[in-house]
Coordinates of C-alpha atoms in Angstrom, one line a residue:
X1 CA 108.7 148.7 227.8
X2 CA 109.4 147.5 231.0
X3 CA 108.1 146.9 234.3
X4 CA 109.0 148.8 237.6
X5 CA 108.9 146.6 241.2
X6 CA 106.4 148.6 242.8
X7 CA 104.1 148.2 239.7
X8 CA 104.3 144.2 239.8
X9 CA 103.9 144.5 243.6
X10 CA 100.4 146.3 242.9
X11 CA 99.7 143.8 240.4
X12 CA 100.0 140.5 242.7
X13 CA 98.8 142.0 245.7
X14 CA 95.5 142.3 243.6
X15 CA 94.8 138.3 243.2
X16 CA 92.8 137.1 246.0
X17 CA 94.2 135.3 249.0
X18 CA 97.5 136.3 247.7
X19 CA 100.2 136.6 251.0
X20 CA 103.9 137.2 250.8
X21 CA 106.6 136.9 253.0
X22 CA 110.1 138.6 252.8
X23 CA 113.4 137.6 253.7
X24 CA 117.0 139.5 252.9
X25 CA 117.0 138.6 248.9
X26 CA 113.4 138.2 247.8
X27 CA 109.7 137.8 248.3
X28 CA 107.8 134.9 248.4
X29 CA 104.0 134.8 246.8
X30 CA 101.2 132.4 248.2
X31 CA 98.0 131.3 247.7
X32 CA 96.9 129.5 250.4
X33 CA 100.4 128.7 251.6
X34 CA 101.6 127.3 248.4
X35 CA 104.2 129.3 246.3
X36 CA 103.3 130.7 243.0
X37 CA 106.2 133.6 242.7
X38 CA 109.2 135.3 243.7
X39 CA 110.2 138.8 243.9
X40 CA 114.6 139.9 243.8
X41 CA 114.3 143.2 243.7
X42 CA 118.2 143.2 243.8
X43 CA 118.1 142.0 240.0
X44 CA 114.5 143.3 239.3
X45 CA 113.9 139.9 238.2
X46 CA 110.6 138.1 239.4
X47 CA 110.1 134.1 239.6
X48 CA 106.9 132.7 238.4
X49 CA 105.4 129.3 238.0
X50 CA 104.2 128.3 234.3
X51 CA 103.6 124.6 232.9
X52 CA 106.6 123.0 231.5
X53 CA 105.6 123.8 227.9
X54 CA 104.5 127.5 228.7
X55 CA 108.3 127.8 230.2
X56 CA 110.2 126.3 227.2
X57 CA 107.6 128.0 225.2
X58 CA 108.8 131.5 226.8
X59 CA 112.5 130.9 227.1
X60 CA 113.0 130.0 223.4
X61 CA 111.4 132.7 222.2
X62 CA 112.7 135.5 224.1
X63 CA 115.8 134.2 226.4
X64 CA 116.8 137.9 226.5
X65 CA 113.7 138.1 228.7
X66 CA 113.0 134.8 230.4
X67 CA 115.2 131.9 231.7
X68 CA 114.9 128.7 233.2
X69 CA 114.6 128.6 237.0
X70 CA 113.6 125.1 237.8
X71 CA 111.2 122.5 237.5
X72 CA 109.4 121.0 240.2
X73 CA 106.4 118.9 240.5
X74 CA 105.6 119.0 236.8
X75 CA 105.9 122.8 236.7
X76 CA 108.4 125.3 235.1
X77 CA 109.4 128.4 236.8
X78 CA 110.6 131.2 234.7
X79 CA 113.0 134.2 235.7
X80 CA 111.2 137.5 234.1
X81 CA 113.6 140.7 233.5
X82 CA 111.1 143.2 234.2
X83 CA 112.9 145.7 232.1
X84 CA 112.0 143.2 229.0
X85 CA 108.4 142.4 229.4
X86 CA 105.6 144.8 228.9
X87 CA 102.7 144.9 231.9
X88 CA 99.9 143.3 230.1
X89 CA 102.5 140.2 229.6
X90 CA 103.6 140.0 233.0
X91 CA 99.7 140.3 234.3
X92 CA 99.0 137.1 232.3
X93 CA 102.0 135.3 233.4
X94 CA 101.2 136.3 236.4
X95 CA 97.6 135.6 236.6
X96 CA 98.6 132.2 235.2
X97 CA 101.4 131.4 237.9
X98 CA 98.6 132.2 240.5
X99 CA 96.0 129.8 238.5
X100 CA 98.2 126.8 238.6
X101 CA 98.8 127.2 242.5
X102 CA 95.0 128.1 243.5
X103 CA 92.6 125.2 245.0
X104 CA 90.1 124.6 242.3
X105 CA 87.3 126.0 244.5
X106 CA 88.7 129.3 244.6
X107 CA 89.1 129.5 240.5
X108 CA 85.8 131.2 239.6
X109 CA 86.9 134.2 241.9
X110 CA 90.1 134.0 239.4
X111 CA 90.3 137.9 237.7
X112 CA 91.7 138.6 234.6
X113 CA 94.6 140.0 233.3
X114 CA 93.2 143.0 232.4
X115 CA 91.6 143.6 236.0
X116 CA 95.0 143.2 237.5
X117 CA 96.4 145.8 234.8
X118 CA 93.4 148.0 235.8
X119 CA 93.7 147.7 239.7
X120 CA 97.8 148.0 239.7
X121 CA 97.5 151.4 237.7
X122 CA 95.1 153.0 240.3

């Protein structure tokens, strides 16, 4: 089990109008200029936004593997240890983080998880 960066970076970079920008600790994921994840390679720990029941859900089942980052505008980030979580998780947590940022226009073009499993392994 267990995720490395460059996988997850395949992975994201696969949902459409994804961007990112990168500073000195971590990477920021958009969709249309609205963040849906974070990247700290440092602690090979990604940040990724989840409703607030899907984040208490997550962290009170496996806090080995997730914890609280913050909540904000109704939302729960979660911290993922990529060394805990197995790709097809992280593509639907993913998938989901990106889904609850996306303009609802741009929702049928949405893929799904196993897509961004496919894609990232090529």
């Amino acid at each position: 089990m267990g995720v490395e960066i460059e996988r997850f970076l395949r992975l994201v970079t696969e949902l459409p109008a994804c961007a990112h920008t990168e500073s000195d600790a971590y990477t920021t994921f958009r969709v249309k200029g609205k963040p849906f994840g974070y990247l700290w390679p440092r602690t090979a720990t990604v940040g990724l936004k989840q409703t607030l029941v899907e984040q208490a859900a997550l962290v009170a089942e496996r806090p080995e593997v997730f914890e609280v980052q913050f909540t904000a505008g109704g939302f729960g980030w979660v911290v993922v240890h990529l060394d805990g979580i197995d790709l097809d998780e992280l593509s639907e947590l993913t998938l989901e983080a990106w889904y609850l940022t996306v303009p609802e226009d741009m929702r049928d073009v949405s893929p799904t998880p196993e897509a961004l499993v496919e894609a990232s392994s090529e």
